[in-house]
CSV table of C-alpha atoms in Angstrom, one decimal:
chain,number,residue,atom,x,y,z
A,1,UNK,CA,85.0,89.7,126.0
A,2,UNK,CA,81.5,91.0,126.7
A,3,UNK,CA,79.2,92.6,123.8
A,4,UNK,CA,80.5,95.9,124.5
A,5,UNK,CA,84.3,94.9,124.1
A,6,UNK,CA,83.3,92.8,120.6
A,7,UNK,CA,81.2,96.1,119.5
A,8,UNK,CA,84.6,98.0,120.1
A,9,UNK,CA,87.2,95.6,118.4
A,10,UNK,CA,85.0,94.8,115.0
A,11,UNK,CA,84.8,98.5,114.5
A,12,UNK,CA,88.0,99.9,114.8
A,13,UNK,CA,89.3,96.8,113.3
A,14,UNK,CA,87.6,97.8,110.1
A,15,UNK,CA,88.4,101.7,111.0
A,16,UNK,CA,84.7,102.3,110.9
A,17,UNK,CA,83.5,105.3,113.1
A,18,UNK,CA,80.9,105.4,114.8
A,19,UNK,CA,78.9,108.0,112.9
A,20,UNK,CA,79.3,105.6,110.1
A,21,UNK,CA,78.0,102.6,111.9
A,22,UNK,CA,75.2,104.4,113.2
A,23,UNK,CA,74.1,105.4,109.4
A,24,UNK,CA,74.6,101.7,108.5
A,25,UNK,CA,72.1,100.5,110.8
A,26,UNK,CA,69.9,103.8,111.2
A,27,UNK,CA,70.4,104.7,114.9
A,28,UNK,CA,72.2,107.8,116.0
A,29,UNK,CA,75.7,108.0,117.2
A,30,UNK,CA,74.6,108.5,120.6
A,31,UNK,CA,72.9,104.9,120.5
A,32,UNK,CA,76.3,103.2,119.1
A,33,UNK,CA,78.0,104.9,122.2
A,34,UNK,CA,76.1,103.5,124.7
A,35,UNK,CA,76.3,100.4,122.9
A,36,UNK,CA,80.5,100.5,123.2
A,37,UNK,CA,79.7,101.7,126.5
A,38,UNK,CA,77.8,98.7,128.1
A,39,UNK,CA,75.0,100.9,129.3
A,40,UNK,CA,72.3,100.0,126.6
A,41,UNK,CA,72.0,96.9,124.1
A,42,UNK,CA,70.8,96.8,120.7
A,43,UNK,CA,67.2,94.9,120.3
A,44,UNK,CA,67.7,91.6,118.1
A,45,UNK,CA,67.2,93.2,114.4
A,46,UNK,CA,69.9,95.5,115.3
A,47,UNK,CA,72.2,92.4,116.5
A,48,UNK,CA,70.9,90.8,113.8
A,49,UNK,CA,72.0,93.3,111.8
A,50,UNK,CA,75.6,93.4,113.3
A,51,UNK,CA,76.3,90.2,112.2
A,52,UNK,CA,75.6,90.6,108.9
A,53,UNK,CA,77.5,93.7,109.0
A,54,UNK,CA,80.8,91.9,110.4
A,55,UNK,CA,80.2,88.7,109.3
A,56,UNK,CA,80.6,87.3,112.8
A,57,UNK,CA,77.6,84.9,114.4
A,58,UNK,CA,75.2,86.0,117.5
A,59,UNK,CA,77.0,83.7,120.1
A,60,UNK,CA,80.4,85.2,120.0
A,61,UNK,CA,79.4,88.4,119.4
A,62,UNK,CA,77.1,88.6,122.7
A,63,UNK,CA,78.9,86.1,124.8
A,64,UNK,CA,82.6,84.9,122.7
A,65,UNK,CA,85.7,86.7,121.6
A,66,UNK,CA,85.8,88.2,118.2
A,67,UNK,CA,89.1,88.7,118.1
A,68,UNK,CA,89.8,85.0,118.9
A,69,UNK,CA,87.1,84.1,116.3
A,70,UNK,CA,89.0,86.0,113.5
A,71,UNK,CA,92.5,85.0,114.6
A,72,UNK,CA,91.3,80.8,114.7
A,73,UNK,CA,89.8,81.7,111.0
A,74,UNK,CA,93.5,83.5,110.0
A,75,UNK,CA,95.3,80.2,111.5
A,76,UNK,CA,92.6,77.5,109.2
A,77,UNK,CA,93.0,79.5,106.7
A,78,UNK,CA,96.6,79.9,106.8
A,79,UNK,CA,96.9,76.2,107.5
A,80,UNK,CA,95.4,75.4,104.4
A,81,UNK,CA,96.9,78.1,101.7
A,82,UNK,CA,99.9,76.7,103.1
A,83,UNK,CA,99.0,72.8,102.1
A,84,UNK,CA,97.7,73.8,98.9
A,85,UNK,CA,100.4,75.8,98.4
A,86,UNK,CA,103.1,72.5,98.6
A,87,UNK,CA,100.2,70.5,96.9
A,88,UNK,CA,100.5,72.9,93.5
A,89,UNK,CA,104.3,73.0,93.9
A,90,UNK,CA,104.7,69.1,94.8
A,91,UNK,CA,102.5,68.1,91.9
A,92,UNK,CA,105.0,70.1,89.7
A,93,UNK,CA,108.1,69.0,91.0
A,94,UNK,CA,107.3,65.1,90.3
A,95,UNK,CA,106.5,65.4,86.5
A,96,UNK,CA,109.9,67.6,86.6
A,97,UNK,CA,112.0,65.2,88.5
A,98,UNK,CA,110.5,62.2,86.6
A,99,UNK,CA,112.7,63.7,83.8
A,100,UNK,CA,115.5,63.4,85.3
A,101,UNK,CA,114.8,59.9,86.7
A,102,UNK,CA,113.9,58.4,83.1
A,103,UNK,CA,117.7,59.7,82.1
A,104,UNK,CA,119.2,57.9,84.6
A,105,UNK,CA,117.5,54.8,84.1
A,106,UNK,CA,118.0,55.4,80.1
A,107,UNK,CA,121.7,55.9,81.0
A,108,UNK,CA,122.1,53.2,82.9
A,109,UNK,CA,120.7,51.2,80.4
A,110,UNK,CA,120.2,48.1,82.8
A,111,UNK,CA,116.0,47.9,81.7
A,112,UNK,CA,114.0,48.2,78.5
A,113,UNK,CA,112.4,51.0,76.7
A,114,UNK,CA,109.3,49.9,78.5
A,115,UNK,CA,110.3,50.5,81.9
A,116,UNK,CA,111.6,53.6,81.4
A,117,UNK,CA,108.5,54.5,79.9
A,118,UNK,CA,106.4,53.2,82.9
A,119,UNK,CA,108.4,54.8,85.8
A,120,UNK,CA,107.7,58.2,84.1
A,121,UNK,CA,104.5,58.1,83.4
A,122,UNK,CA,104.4,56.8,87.1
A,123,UNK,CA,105.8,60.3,88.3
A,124,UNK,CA,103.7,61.9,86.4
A,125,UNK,CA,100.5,60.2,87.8
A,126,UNK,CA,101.3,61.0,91.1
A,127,UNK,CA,102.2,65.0,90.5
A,128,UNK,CA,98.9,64.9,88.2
A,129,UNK,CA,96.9,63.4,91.3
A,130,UNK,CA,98.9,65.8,93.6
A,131,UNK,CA,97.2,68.4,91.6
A,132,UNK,CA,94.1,67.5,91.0
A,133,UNK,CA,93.5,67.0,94.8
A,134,UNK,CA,95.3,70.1,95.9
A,135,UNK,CA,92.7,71.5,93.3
A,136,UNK,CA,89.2,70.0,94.3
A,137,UNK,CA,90.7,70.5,98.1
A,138,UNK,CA,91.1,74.0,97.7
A,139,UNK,CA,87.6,74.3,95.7
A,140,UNK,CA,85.7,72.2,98.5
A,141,UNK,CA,87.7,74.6,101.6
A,142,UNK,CA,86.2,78.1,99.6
A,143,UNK,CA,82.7,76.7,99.5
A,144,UNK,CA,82.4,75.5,102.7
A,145,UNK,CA,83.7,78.8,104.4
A,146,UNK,CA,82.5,81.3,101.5
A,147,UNK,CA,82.6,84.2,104.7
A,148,UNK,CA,86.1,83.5,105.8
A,149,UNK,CA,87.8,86.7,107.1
A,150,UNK,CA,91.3,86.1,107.3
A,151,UNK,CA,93.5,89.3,108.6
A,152,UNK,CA,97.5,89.2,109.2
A,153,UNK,CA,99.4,91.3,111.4
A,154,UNK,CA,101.3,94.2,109.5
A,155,UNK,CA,104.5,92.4,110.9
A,156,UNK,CA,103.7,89.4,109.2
A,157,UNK,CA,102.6,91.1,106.0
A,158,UNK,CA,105.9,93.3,105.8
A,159,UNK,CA,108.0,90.5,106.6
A,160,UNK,CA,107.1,88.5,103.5
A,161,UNK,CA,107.0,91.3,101.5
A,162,UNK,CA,110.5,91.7,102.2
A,163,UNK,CA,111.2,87.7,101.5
A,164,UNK,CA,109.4,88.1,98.3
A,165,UNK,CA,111.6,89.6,95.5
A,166,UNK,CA,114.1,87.0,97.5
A,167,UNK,CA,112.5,84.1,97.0
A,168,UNK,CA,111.7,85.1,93.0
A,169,UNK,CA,115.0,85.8,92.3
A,170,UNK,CA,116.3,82.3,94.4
A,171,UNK,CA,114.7,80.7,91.9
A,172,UNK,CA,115.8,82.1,88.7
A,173,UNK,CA,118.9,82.1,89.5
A,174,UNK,CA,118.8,77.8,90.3
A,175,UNK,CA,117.1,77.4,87.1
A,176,UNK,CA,120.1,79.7,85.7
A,177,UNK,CA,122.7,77.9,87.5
A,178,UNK,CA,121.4,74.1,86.7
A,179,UNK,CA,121.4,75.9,83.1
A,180,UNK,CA,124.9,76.6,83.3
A,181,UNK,CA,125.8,73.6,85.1
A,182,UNK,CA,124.4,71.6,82.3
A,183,UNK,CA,126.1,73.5,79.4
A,184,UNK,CA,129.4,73.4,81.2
A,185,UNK,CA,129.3,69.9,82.8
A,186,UNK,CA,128.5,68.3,79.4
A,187,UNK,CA,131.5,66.4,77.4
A,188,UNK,CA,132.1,67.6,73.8
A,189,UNK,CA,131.4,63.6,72.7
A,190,UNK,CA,127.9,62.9,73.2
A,191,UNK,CA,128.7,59.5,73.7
A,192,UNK,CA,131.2,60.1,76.8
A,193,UNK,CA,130.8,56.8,79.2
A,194,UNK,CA,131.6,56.7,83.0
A,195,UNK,CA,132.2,53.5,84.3
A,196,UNK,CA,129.9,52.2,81.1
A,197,UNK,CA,127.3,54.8,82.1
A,198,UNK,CA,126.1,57.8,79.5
A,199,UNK,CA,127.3,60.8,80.8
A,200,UNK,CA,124.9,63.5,79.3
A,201,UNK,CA,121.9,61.6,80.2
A,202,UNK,CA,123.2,61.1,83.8
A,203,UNK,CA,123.3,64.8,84.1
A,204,UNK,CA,119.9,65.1,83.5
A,205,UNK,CA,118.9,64.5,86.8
A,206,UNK,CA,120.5,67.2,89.1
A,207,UNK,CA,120.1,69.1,85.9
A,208,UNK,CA,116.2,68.5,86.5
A,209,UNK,CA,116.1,68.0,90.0
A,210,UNK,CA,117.5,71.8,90.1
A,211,UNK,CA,114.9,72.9,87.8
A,212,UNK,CA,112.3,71.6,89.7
A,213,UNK,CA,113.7,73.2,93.1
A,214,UNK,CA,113.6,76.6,91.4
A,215,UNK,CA,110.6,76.3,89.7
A,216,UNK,CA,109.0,75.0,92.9
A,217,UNK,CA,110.5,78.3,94.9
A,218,UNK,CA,108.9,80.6,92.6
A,219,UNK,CA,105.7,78.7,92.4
A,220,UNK,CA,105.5,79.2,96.3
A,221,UNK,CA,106.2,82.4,96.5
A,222,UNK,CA,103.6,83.1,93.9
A,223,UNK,CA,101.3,81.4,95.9
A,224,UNK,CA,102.3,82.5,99.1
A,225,UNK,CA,101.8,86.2,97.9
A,226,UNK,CA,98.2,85.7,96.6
A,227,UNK,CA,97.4,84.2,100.6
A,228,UNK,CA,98.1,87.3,101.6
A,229,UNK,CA,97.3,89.5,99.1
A,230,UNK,CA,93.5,87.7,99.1
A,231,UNK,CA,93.5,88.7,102.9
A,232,UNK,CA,94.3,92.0,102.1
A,233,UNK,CA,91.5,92.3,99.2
A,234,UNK,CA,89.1,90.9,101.9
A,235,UNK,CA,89.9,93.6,104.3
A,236,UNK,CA,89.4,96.2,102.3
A,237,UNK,CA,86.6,95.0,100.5
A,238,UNK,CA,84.7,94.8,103.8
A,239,UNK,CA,85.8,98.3,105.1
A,240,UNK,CA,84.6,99.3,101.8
A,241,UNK,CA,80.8,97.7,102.5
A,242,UNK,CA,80.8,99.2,105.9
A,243,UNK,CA,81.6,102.4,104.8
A,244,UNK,CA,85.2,103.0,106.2
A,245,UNK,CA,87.7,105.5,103.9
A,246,UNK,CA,90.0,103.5,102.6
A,247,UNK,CA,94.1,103.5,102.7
A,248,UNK,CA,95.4,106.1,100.2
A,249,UNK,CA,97.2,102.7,98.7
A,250,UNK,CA,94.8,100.0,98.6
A,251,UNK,CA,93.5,98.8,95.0
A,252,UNK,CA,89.7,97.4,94.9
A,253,UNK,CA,88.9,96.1,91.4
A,254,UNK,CA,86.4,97.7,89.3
A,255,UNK,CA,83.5,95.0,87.9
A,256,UNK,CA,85.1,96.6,84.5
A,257,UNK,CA,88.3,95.4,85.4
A,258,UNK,CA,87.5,91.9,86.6
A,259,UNK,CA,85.6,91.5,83.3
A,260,UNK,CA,88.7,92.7,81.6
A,261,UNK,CA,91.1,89.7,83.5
A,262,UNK,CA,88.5,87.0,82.9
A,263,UNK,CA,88.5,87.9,79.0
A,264,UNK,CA,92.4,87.8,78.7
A,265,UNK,CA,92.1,84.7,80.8
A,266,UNK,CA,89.4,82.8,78.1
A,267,UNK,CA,91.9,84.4,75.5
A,268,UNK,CA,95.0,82.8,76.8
A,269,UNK,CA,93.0,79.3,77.5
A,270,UNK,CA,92.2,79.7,73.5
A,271,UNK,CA,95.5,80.5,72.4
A,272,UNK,CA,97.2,77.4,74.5
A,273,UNK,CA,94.5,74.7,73.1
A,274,UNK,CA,95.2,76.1,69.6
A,275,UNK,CA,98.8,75.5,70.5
A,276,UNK,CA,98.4,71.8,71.2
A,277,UNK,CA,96.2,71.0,68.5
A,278,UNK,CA,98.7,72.8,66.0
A,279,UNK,CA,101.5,70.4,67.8
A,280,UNK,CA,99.9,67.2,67.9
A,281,UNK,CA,98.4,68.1,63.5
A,282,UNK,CA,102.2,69.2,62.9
A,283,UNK,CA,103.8,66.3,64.9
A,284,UNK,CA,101.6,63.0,64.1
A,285,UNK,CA,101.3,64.1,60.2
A,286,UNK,CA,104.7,64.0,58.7
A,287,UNK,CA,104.8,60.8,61.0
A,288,UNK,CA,102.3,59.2,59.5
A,289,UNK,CA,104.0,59.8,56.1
A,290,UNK,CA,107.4,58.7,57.2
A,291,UNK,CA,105.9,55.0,58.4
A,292,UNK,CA,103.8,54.2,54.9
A,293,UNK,CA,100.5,56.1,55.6
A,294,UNK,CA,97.6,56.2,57.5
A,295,UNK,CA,97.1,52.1,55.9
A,296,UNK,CA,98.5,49.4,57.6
A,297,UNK,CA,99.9,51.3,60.6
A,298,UNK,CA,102.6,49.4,62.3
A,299,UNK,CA,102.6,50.2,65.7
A,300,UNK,CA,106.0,49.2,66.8
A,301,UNK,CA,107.5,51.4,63.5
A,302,UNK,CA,105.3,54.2,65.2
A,303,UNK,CA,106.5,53.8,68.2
A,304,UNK,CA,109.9,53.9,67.2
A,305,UNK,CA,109.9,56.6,65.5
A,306,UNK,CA,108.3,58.8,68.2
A,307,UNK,CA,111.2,57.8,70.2
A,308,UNK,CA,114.0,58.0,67.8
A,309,UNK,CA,112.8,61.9,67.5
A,310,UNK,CA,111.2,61.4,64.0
A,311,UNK,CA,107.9,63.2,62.6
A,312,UNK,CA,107.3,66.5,63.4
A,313,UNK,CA,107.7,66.6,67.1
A,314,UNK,CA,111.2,67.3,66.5
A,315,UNK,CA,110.0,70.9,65.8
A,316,UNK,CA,106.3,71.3,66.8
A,317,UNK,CA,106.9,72.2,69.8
A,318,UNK,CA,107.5,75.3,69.4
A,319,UNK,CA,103.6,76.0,69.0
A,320,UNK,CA,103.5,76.1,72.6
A,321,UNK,CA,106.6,78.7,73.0
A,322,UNK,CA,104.7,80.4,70.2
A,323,UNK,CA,101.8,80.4,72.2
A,324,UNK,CA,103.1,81.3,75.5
A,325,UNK,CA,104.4,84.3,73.4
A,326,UNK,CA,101.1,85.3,71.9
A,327,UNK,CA,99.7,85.3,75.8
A,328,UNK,CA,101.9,87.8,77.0
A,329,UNK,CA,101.2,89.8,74.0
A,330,UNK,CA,97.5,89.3,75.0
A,331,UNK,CA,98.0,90.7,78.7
A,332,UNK,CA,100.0,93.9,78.0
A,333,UNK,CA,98.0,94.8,75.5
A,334,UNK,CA,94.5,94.0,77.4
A,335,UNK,CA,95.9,95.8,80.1
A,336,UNK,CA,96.6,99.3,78.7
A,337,UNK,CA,93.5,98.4,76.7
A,338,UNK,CA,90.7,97.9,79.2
A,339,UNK,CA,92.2,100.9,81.2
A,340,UNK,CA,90.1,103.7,81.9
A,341,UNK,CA,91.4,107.3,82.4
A,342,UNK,CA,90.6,107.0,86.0
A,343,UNK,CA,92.4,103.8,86.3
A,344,UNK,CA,95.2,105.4,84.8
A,345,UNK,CA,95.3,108.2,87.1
A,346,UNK,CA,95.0,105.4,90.0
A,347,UNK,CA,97.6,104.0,89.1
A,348,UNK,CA,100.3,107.4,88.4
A,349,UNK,CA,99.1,108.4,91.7
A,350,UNK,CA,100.5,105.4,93.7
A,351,UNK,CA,103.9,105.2,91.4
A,352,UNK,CA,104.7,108.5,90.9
A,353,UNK,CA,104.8,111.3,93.7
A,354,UNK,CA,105.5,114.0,91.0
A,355,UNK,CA,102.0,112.8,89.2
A,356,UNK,CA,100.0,112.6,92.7
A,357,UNK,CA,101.3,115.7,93.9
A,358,UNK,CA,99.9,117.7,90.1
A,359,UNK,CA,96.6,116.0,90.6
A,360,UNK,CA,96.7,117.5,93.9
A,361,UNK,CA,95.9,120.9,92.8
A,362,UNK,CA,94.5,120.2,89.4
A,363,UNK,CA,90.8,121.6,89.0
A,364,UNK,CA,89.8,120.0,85.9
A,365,UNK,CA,92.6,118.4,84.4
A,366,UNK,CA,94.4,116.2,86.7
A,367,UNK,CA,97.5,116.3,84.1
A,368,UNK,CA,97.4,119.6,83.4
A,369,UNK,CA,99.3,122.7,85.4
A,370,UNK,CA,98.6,125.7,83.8
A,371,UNK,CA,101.3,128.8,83.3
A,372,UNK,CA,99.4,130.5,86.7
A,373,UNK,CA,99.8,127.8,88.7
A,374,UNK,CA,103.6,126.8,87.3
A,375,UNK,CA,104.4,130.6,88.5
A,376,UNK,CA,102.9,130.7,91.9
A,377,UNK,CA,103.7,127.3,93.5
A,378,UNK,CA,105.4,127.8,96.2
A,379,UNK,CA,107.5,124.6,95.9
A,380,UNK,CA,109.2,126.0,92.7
A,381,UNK,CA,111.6,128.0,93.0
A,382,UNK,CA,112.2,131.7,91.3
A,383,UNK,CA,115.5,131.5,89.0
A,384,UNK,CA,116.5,134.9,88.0
């Protein structure tokens, strides 16, 4: 594609005209058309300038493709969401399934205590270490490509946005079903043996093995949504630099709001530490009691009472429902608190038609229709 063609694309990709591209760089209109026309170029601080403007380097601009520049970053980019995507949902489904592997083994009752205990903690490792490089992977691909313009086709976007509620709902439902498969597969004697195999502990593991495929479907589709939605908030945060009017739907984030996520964010971090102190305090004190005291503490007792369910762990868990509680009470309320009026009206105008349509015509007030204007719409109709 030659300059001219490049010049062309970034524009109306970005739905930029060319008035407004002109004003940007402080040419006239004329000037951008003979740009878009190939019979004048730009002198190199108006290039220069170009570049900055649509974050796209001198060599493909002048002598490359743009439009094969963006689409290679789309594909990297998409390439990686995607991996960090299964990272995030991998790392969870091995602590999950670990679960349901200790019951087994526990059922089987073929090793000791301590094996059991190792081959967990072995799942565990690996989803932790799943994580934690999914994590610093994803960290080390935003820094090194902080100008990364990724842009999917409306196809593509409408076609996920269709799989979406499907994939959400897939995965309540399987953690639903393994709940009733659990409650109904269970015997009435807790003791039931199979072929001198525990029964309920052997159901553990498709029990678990289905939570962790549902959890992992809605962690994906979570995570799928925010790839696309983060191209999306690009787009339109650029079209909003350049100067371009924006889609009647699209939502750009006030500083105000921003500030108002990240402070229910540090809220929630403090509410879910508070919950693990209170359940280690409540759990390891009346444990401590029940073994002789904080003297002399027999490890083996201790251990053996952790895992015959003693202490306070039977219960303190619970802090952390408590607390998962007190978050969601923290986000409805931030959210209608933080809210200005004009976010509010925002937000009426792109769920109600009714609402958009009385702001419409509202001069002051975009809530209020006076008598006058009740009487002489032309979309209500006279009842006599």
């Amino acid at each position: 594609m030659s300059f001219a063609d490049n010049l062309v694309y970034l524009r109306q990709h970005y739905g930029v005209t060319q008035e407004g591209l002109a004003e940007q760089l402080g040419v006239s209109r004329q000037t951008v058309s003979k740009w878009e026309a190939g019979t004048n170029y730009p002198e190199m601080d108006k290039l220069l300038a170009l570049c900055d403007l649509f974050h796209t380097n001198l060599d493909d601009l002048m002598r490359g493709s743009v439009h094969v520049a963006n689409k290679g970053d789309t594909e990297r980019y998409d390439h990686h969401m995607n991996r960090h995507s299964l990272s995030m949902v991998a790392g969870v489904a091995f602590i999950l399934a670990g679960v349901g592997v200790q019951s087994v083994i526990e059922a089987v009752d073929a090793f000791g205590d301590n094996f059991q205990a190792a081959v967990f903690l072995a799942f565990v490792v690996v989803g932790v270490m799943v994580l934690i490089m999914g994590a610093l992977n994803h960290g080390e691909f935003k820094r090194r490509n902080p100008s990364i313009e990724p842009r999917y086709p409306a196809d593509v976007l409408d076609r996920f946005g269709r799989r979406f509620p499907l994939m959400i709902a897939g995965g309540v439902g399987l953690i639903l079903l393994a709940v009733i498969f659990l409650v109904g597969a269970s015997p009435d004697d807790a003791y039931a043996l199979v072929g001198g195999v525990h029964l309920e502990e052997l159901l553990l593991l498709p029990f678990m093995l289905t939570i962790a495929l549902g959890v992992g479907l809605i962690m994906w589709a979570c995570l799928q949504k925010s790839k696309y939605d983060l191209s999306e908030l690009t787009y339109i945060g650029h079209r909003r630099e350049l100067g371009a009017d924006l889609p009647s739907t699209a939502v750009v984030k006030s500083p105000e709001q921003v500030r108002a996520e990240r402070i229910m964010g540090v809220a929630c971090g403090v509410i879910m530490l508070l919950a693990l102190i209170v359940f280690l305090v409540w759990g390891f004190v009346p444990l401590f009691n029940q073994i002789g005291g904080w003297d002399g503490i027999d490890k083996f007792a201790l251990k053996e009472a952790i895992r015959s369910g003693q202490g306070g762990f039977a219960v303190s868990w619970i802090a952390f429902a408590v607390g998962g509680i007190l978050c969601g009470i923290v986000c409805l309320v931030g959210s209608v608190a933080f809210k200005s009026p004009d976010d509010w009206i925002a937000e009426a105008k792109q769920e109600d038609a009714w609402l958009k349509y009385a702001q419409s015509d509202a001069k002051e007030d975009p809530w209020a229709r006076g008598p006058e204007q009740q009487e002489s719409s032309p979309d209500r109709p006279a009842w006599k």
